Short mmCIF file of C-alpha atoms and ligand atoms in Angstrom, two decimals:
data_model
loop_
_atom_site.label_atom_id
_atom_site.label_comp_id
_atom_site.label_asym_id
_atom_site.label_seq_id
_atom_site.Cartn_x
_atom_site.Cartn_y
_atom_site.Cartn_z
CA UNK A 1 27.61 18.22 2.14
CA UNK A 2 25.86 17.04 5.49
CA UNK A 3 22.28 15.27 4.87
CA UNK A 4 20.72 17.00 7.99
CA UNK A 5 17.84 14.62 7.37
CA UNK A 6 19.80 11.81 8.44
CA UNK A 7 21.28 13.52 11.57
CA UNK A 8 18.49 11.85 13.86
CA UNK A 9 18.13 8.12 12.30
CA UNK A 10 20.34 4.91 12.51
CA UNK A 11 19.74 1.65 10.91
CA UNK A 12 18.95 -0.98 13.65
CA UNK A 13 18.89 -4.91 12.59
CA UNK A 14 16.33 -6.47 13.19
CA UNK A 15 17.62 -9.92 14.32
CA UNK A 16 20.71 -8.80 16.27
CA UNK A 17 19.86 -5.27 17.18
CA UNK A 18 22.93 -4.41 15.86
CA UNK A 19 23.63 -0.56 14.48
CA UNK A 20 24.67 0.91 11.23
CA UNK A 21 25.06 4.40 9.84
CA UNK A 22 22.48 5.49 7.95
CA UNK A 23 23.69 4.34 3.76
CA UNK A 24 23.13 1.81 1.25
CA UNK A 25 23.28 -1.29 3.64
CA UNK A 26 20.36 -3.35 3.70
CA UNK A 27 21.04 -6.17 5.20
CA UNK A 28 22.88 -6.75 8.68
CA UNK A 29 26.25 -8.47 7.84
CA UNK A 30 26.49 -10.78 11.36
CA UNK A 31 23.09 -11.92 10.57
CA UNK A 32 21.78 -10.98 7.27
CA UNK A 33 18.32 -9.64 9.04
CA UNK A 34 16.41 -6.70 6.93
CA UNK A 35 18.01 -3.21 8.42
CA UNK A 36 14.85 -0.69 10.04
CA UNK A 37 15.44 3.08 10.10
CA UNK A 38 15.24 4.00 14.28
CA UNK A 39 14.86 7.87 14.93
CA UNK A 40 16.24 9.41 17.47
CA UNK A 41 13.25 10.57 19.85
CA UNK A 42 14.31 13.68 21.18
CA UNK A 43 14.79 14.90 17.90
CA UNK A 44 11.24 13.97 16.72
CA UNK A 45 9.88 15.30 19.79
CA UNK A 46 11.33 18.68 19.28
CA UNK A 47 9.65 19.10 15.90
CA UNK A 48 5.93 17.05 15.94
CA UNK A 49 3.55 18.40 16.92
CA UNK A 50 -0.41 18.08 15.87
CA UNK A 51 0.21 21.76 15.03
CA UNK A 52 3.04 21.42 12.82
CA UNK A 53 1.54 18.80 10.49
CA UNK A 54 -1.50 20.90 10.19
CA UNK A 55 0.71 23.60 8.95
CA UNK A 56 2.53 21.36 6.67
CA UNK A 57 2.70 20.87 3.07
CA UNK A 58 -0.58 18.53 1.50
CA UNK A 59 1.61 15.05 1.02
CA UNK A 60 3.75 12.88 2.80
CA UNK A 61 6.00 15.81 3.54
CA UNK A 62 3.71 16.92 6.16
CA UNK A 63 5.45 14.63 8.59
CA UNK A 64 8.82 15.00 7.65
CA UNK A 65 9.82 14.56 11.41
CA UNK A 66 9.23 10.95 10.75
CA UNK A 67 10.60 10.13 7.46
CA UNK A 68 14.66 10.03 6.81
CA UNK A 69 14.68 11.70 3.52
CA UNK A 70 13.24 15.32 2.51
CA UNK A 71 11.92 16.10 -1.29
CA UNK A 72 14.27 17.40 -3.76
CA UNK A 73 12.94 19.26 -7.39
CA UNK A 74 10.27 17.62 -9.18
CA UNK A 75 9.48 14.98 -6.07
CA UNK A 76 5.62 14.57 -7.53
CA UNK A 77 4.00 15.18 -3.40
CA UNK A 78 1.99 12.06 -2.77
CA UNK A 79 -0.31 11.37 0.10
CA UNK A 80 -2.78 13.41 2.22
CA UNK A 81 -5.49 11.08 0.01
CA UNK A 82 -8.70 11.86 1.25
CA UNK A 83 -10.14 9.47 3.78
CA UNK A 84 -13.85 9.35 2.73
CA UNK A 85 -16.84 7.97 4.77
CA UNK A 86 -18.62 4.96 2.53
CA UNK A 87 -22.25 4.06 4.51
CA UNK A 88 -23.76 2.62 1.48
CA UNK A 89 -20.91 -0.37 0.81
CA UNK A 90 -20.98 -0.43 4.99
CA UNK A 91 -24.66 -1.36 4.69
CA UNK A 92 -24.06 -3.48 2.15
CA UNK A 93 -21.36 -4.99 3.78
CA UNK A 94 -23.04 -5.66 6.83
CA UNK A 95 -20.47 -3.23 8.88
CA UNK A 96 -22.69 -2.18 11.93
CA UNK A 97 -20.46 0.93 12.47
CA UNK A 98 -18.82 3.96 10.40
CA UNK A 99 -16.36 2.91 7.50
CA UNK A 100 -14.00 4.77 5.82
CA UNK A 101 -12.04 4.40 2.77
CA UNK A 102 -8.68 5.66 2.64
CA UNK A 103 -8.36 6.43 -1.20
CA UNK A 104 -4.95 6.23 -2.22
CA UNK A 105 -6.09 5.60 -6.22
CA UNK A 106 -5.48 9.50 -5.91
CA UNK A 107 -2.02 9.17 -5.72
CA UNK A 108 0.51 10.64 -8.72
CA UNK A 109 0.25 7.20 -10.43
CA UNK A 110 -2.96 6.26 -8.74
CA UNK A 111 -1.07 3.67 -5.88
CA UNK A 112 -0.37 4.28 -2.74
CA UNK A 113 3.40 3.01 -4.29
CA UNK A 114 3.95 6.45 -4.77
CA UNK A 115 4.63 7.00 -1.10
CA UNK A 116 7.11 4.67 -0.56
CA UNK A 117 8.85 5.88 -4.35
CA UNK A 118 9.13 9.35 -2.62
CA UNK A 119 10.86 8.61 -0.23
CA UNK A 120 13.38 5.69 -1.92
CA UNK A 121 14.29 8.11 -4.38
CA UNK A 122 14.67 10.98 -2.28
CA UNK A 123 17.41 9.02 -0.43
CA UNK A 124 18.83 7.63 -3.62
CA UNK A 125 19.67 11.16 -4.52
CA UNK A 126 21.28 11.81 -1.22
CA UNK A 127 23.63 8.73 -1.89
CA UNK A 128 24.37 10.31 -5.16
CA UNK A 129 23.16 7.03 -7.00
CA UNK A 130 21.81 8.36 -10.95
CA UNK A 131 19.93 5.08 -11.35
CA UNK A 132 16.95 3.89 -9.77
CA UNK A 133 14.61 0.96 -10.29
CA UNK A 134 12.83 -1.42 -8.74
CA UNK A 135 11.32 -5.23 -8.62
CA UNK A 136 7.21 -5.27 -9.06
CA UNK A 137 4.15 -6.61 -9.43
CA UNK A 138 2.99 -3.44 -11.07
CA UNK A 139 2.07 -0.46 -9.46
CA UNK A 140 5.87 -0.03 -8.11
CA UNK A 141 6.70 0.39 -11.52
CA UNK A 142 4.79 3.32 -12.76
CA UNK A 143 5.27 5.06 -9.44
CA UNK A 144 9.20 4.24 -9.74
CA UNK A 145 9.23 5.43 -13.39
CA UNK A 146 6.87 8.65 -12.83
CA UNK A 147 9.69 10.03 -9.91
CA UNK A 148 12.50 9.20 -11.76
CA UNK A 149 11.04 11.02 -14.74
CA UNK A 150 10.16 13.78 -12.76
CA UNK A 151 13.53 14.10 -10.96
CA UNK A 152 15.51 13.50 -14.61
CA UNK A 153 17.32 9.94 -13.48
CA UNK A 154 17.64 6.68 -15.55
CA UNK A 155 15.12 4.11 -14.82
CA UNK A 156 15.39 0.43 -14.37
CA UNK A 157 11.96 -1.73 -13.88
CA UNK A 158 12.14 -5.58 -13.38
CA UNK A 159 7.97 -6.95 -13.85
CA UNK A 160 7.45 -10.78 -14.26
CA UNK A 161 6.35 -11.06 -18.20
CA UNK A 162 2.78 -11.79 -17.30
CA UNK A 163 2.10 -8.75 -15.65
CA UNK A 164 -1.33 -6.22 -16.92
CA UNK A 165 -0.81 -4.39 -20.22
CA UNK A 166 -1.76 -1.06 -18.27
CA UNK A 167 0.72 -1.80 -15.30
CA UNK A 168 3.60 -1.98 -17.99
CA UNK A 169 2.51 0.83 -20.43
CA UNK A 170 2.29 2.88 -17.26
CA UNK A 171 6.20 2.36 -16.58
CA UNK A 172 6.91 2.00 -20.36
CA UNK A 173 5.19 5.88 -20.58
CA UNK A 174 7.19 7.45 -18.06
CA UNK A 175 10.79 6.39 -20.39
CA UNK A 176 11.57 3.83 -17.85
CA UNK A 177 14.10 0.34 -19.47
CA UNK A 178 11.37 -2.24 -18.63
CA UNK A 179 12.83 -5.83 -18.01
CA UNK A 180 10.04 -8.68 -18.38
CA UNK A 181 11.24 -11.50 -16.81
CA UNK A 182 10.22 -14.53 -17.64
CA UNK A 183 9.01 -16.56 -14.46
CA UNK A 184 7.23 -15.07 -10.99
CA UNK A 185 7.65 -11.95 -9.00
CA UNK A 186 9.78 -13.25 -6.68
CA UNK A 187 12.39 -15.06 -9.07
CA UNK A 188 12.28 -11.09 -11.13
CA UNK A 189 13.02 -9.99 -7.21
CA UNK A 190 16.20 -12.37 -6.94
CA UNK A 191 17.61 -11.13 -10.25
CA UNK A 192 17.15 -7.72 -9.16
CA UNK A 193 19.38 -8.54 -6.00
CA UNK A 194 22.41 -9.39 -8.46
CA UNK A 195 21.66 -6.52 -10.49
CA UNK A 196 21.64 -3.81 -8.17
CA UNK A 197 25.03 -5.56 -6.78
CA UNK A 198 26.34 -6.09 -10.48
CA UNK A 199 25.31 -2.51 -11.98
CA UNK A 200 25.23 -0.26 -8.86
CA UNK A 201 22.07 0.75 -9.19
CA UNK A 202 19.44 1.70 -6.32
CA UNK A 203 16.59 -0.46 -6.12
CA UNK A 204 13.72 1.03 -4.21
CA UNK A 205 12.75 -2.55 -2.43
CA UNK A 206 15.87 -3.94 -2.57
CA UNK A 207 18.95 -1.49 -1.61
CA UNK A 208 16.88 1.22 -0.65
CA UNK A 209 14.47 -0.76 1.42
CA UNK A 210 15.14 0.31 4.61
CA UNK A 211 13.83 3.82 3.46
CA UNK A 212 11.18 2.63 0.97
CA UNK A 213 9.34 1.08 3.71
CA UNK A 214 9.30 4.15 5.90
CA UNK A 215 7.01 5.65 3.11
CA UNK A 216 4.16 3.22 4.09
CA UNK A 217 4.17 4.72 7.54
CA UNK A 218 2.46 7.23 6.42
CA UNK A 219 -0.96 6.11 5.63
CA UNK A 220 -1.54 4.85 9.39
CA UNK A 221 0.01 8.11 10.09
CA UNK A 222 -3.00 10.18 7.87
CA UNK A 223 -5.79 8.11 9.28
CA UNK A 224 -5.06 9.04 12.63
CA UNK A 225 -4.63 12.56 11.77
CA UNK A 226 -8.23 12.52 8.94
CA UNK A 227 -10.23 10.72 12.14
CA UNK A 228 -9.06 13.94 14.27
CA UNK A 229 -6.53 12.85 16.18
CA UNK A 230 -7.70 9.29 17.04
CA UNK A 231 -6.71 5.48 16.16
CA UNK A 232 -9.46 3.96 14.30
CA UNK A 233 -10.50 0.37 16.25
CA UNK A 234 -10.15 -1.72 12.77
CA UNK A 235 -7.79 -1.33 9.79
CA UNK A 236 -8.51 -3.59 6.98
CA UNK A 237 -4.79 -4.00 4.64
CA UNK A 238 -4.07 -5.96 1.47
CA UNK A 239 -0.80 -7.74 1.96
CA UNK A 240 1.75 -8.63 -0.61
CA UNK A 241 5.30 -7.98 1.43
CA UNK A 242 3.94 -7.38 4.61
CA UNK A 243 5.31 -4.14 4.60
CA UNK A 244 2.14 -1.67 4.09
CA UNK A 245 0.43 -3.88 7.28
CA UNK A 246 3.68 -3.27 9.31
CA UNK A 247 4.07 0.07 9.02
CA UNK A 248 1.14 1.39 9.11
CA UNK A 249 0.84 -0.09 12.54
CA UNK A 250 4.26 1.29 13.54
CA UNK A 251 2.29 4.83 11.99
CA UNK A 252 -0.25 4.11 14.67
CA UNK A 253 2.45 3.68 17.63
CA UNK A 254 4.62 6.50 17.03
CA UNK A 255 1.67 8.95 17.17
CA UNK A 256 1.47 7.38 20.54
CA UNK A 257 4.43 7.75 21.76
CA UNK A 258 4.91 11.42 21.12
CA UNK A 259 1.42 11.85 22.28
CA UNK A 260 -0.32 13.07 19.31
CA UNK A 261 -2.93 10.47 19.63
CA UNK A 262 -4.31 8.61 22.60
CA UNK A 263 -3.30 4.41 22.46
CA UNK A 264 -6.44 3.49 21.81
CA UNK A 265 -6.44 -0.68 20.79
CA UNK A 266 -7.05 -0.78 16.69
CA UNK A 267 -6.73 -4.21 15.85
CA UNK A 268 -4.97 -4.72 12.23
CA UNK A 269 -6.46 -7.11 9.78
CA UNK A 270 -4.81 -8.18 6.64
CA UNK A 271 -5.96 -9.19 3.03
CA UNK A 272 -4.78 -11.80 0.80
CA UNK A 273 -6.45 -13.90 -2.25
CA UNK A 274 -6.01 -17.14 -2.03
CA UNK A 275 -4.42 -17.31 -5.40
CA UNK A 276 -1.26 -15.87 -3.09
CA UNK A 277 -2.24 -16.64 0.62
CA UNK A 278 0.65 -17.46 2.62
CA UNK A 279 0.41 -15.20 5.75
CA UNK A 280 -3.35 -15.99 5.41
CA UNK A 281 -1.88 -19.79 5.76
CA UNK A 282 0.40 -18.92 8.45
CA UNK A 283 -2.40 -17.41 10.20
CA UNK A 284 -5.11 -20.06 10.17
CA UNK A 285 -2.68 -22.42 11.04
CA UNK A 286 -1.38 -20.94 13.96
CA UNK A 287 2.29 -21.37 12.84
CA UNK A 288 4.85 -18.04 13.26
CA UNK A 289 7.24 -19.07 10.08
CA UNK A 290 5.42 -17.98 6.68
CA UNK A 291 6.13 -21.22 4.06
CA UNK A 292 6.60 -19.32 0.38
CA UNK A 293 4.04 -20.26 -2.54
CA UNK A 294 3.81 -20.56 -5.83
CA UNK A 295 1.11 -17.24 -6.31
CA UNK A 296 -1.68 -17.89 -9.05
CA UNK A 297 -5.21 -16.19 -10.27
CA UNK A 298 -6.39 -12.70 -10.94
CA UNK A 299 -4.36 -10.53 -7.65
CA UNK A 300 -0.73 -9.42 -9.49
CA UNK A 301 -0.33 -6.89 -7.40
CA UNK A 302 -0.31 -9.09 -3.69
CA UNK A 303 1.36 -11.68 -5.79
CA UNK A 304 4.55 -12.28 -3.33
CA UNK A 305 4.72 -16.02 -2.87
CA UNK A 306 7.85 -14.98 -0.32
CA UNK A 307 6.80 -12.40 1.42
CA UNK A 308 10.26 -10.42 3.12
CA UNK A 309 7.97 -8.82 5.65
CA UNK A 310 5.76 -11.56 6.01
CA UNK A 311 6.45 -13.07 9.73
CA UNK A 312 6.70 -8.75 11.21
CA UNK A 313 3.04 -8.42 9.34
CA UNK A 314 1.93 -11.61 11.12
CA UNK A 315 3.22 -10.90 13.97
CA UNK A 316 1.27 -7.40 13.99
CA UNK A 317 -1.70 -8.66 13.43
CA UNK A 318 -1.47 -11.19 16.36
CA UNK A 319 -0.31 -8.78 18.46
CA UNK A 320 -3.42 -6.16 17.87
CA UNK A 321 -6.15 -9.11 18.04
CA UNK A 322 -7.12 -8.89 13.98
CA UNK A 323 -7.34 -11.57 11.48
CA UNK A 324 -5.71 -12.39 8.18
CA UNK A 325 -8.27 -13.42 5.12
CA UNK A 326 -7.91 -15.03 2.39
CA UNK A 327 -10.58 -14.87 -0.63
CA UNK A 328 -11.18 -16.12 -4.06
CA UNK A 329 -10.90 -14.47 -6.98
CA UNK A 330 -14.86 -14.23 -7.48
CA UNK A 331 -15.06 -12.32 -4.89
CA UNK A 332 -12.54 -9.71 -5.68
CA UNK A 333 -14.32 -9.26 -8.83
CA UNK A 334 -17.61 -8.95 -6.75
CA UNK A 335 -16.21 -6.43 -4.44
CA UNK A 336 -14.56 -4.33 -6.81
CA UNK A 337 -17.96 -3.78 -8.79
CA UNK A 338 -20.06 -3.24 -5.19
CA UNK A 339 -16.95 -0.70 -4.16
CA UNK A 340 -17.37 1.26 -7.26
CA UNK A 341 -21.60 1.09 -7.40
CA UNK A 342 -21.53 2.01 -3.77
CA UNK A 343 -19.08 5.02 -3.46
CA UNK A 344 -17.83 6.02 -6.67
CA UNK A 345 -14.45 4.73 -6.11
CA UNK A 346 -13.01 2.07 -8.63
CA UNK A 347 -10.34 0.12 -7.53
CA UNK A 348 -7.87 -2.40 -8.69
CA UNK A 349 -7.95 -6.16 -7.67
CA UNK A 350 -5.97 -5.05 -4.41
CA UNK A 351 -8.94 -3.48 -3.38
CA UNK A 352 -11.35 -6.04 -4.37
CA UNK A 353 -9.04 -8.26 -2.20
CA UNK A 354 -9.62 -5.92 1.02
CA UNK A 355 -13.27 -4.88 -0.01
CA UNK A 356 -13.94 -8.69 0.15
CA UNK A 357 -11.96 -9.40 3.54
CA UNK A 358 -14.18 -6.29 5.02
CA UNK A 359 -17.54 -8.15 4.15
CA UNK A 360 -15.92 -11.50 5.36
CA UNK A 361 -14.86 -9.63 8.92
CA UNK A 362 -18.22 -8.15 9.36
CA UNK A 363 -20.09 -11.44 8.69
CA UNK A 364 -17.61 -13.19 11.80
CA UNK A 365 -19.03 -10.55 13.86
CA UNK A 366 -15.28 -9.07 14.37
CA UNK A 367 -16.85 -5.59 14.21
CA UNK A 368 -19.05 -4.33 17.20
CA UNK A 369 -21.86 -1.12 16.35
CA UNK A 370 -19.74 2.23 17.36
CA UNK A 371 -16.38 0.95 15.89
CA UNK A 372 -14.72 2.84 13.06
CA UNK A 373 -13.42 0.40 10.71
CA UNK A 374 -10.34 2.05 7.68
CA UNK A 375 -10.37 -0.26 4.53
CA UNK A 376 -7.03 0.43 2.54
CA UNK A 377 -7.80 1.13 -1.26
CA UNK A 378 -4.58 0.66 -2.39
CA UNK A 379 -4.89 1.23 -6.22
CA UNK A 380 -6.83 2.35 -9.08
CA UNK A 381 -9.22 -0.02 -11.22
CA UNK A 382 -8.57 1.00 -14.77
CA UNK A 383 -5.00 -0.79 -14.66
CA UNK A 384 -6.45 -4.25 -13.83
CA UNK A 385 -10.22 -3.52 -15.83
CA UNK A 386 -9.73 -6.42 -17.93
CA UNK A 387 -11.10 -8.55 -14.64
CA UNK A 388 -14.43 -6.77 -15.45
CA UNK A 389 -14.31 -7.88 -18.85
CA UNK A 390 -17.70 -8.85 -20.07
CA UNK A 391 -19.11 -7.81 -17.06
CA UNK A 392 -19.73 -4.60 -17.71
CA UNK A 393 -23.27 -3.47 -16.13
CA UNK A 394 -25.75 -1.57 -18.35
CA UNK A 395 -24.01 -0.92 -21.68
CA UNK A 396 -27.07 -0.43 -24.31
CA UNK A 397 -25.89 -0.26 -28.04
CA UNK A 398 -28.37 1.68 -30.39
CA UNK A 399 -28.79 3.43 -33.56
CA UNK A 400 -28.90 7.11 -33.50
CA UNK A 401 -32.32 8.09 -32.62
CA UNK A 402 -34.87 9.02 -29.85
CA UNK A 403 -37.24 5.90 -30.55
CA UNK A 404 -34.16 3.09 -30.23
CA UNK A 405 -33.02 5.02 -27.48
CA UNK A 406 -36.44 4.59 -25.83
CA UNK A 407 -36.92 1.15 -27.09
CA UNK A 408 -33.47 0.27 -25.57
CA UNK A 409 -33.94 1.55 -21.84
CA UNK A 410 -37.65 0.02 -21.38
CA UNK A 411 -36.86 -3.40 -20.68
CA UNK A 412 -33.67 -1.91 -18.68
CA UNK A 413 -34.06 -0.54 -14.91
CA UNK A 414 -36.77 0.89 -13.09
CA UNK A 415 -34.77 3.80 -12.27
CA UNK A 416 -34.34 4.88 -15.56
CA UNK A 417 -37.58 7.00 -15.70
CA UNK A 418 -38.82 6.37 -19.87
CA UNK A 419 -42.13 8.52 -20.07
CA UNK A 420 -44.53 9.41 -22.95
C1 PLP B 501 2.31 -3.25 -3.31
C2 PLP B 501 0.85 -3.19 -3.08
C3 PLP B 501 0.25 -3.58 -1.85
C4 PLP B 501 0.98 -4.26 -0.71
O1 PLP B 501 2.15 -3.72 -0.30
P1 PLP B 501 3.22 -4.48 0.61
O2 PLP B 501 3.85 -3.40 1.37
O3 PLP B 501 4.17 -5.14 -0.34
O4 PLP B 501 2.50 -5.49 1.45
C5 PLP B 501 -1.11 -3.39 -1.70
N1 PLP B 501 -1.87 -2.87 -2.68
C6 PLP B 501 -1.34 -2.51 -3.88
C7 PLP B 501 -2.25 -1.98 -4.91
C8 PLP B 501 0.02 -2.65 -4.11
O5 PLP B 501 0.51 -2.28 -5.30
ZN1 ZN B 502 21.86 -8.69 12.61
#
C-alpha cells in the first residue's frame, strides 16, 4: 500500500543537508544531525489555501497540507484550542497592548502533547510498528497513552521516578506499561534510545521525532489563522526541548511563504525556570552552544537539562529579536494563581513559567502599546496542584448552618455582600 501522505515530504539533515526517504531514520548516518521533514512546495501550494483550512475538520487535521501523516480510527482530534483575549492578567501584567492566551489545557489530555502524539502515532501506524511509547516529563505520557488506547496499540512510557502523582496516574489510566526510572529525564531519555533499538518499538521523541515535532507546528499555525490571518508581533513559549519554540516559528514562516499571511516581524520569546535554565544561560551569555544541566525545583515538565532542540530554539529567538527568561519557582506559583484569578484558566507550572516571563517582558519595556502579544498555555493545572498546596485562597470551613455561614464570611472579603 502507497502512504500518499508521504508522496510530498523527504527527510533533510540538518547538519549535512543530506536526504533520506521518508521512514524510521532519525538521525543522519554521515553526521548523526536530528533528520527535519521538508515538503515539497508545489504540492502544498496546490492544496492550502485560507479557504481550505476554514473548511477543514476542528483539530490539527485542518492543515493536513502541512503535516506528513493523516488520522487513522480513533485518532482523539486535538488542536483548534481556542485563542482567548485575557485584558485583566494584561493589566495586571503591565502589557500595554492586547494579549491572548492560546489555551491548549483543552486538549484530549489537557497538553498541547497531544498534537505532537497525533501525529507520531499516526506515522507509527503507517510503518506498521504495534508499539508506541515515549520518554517524558509528564504530559507526553498521558497524551502517548490516551492515542494508543484509542487506536488499540501497546504502550510503553519511560517518566523519571520523581515525576507528579497525576502525570503518572494519567498514563497509568489509559493501560499504558509505565517505566519509572530512577535518575533525571534525560538519563530515562538515553535508556529509551537503547530500548526502542533493543525492542523495536516507536518512540514518539525518539524514532519518530522527525514527525512528532511537525505536530508543534501547528499552534503557530492556529494563531495566525485565530488573529485572522495575521502574525502576532510577540509569542511568549515555555521551553523544555526547544522544539514547541522552533516550530511554531517555522508555523509562522510557512504561512508566509504560501502567502496565507503577510511576513509581518513577530519576535519569539522563550520561557524557562531557573530550576532548568540552560537556553536561558545560553542566551544571557551570548554563547550559541547550549551547556546541559542538572534540572531542579518545582517545573517537571521544562525539566530537559539537554535540550536536543536547544541551539535551533536559540537560534530562533535571536533571529526574530525576542528574549529567553528565566524565573524562580515563586514566581511560577505566583503566576499560575494571577492566570487563573484573572481569566479563568488554570494552568500547570509550564504556564506559570510563561505567565511569569510575560510580566518580566512587559516590565523591560519589550512590548510597545498596539502590539498583540500570544502567551502559550501549554498544560492544565490540576496535574501539578500540589504547588498550590496550602495556598489555597478563600476556603472557609463551617458547621451546617446559616449563622456560621454568616459568621464565617464577615471577616472575609468585601465583595462577599453579608446583609441583615
Ligand atoms: C513538553 C512541554 C513543553 C515544551 O515542549 P518542547 O517542545 O519540549 O520544548 C511546554 N509545556 C508543557 C506543558 C509541556 O509538557
Ligand atoms: Zn548529516
Amino acid at each position: 500500500m502507497t502512504d500518499q501522505t508521504l508522496d510530498h515530504v523527504t527527510l533533510r539533515c540538518r547538519g549535512c543537508q543530506t536526504a533520506y526517504p521518508p521512514g524510521l531514520e532519525y538521525v543522519c548516518s554521515r553526521c548523526l544531525g536530528p533528520l527535519d521533514p521538508e515538503y515539497d512546495p508545489a504540492a502544498v501550494t496546490a492544496r492550502l489555501s485560507r479557504d481550505a483550512v476554514q473548511a477543514g475538520p476542528r483539530s490539527i487535521w485542518r492543515y493536513a497540507p502541512l503535516l506528513p501523516a493523516s488520522p487513522g480510527p480513533g485518532d482523539l482530534a486535538p488542536g483548534l484550542t481556542p485563542l482567548v483575549p485575557a485584558p485583566r492578567l494584561a493589566e495586571a501584567l503591565g502589557v500595554p497592548g492586547p494579549l491572548f492566551l492560546k489555551d491548549d489545557t483543552r486538549n484530549p489530555t489537557n497538553s498541547f502533547k497531544d498534537r505532537v502524539v497525533a501525529v507520531a502515532v499516526a506515522r507509527a501506524r503507517a510503518f506498521g510498528l504495534s508499539t508506541v511509547g515515549c520518554a517524558s516529563t509528564g504530559n507526553l505520557a498521558g497524551a502517548t497513552a490516551a492515542a494508543a488506547a484509542a487506536q488499540g496499540l501497546a504502550c510503553v512510557v519511560v517518566i523519571p521516578a520523581d515525576l507528579e502523582a497525576g502525570k503518572v496516574a494519567s498514563a497509568a489510566a489509559f493501560g499504558a506499561t509505565v517505566v519509572a526510572v530512577e535518575g533525571s529525564y534525560d538519563q530515562a531519555n538515553r535508556l529509551s534510545l537503547q530500548a526502542v533499538e533493543a525492542f523495536g518499538w516507536g518512540f514518539v521523541n525518539v524514532n519518530l521525532r522527525p514527525w512528532y515535532a511537525e505536530g508543534s507546528k501547528t499552534v503557530g499555525l492556529e494563531v495566525a489563522e485565530q488573529l485572522g490571518w495575521s502574525l502576532p508581533e510577540h509569542v511568549v513559549v515555555p521551553v523544555a526541548s526547544g522544539a514547541l519554540l522552533t516550530k511554531v516559528h517555522q508555523g509562522f514562516g510557512v504561512l508566509a511563504d504560501h502567502g496565507l499571511v503577510e511576513r509581518t516581524p513577530a519576535r519569539v520569546h522563550g520561557a524557562q525556570s531557573t530550576g532548568c535554565s540552560p537556553v536561558a544561560t545560553a542566551f544571557a551569555a551570548g554563547v550559541d552552544e547550549v551547556t546541559p544541566v542538572r534540572p531542579s525545583g518545582i517545573v517537571k515538565s521544562l525539566a530537559i537539562g539537554d535540550p536536543a532542540d536547544g541551539a535551533e530554539a536559540l537560534a530562533t529567538v535571536r533571529r526574530t529579536g525576542g528574549r529567553v527568561e528565566a524565573v524562580d519557582d515563586q514566581e511560577v506559583v505566583e503566576a499560575i494563581e494571577l492566570l487563573a484569578r484573572t481569566t479563568g484558566v488554570f494552568g500547570e507550572t509550564a504556564a506559570g513559567v510563561t505567565i511569569a516571563t510575560v510580566g518580566r517582558l512587559a516590565a523591560r519595556g519589550e512590548f510597545r502599546p498596539g502590539e498583540r502579544v500570544v502567551a502559550l498555555i501549554t498544560g492544565h493545572g490540576l496535574k501539578t496542584h500540589e504547588v498550590l498546596d496550602g495556598r489555597a485562597g478563600a476556603t472557609v470551613t463551617v458547621r451546617p448552618n446559616i449563622d456560621a455561614l454568616s459568621e464565617a464570611l464577615e471577616p472575609l472579603q468585601p465583595g462577599l455582600a453579608v446583609t441583615g
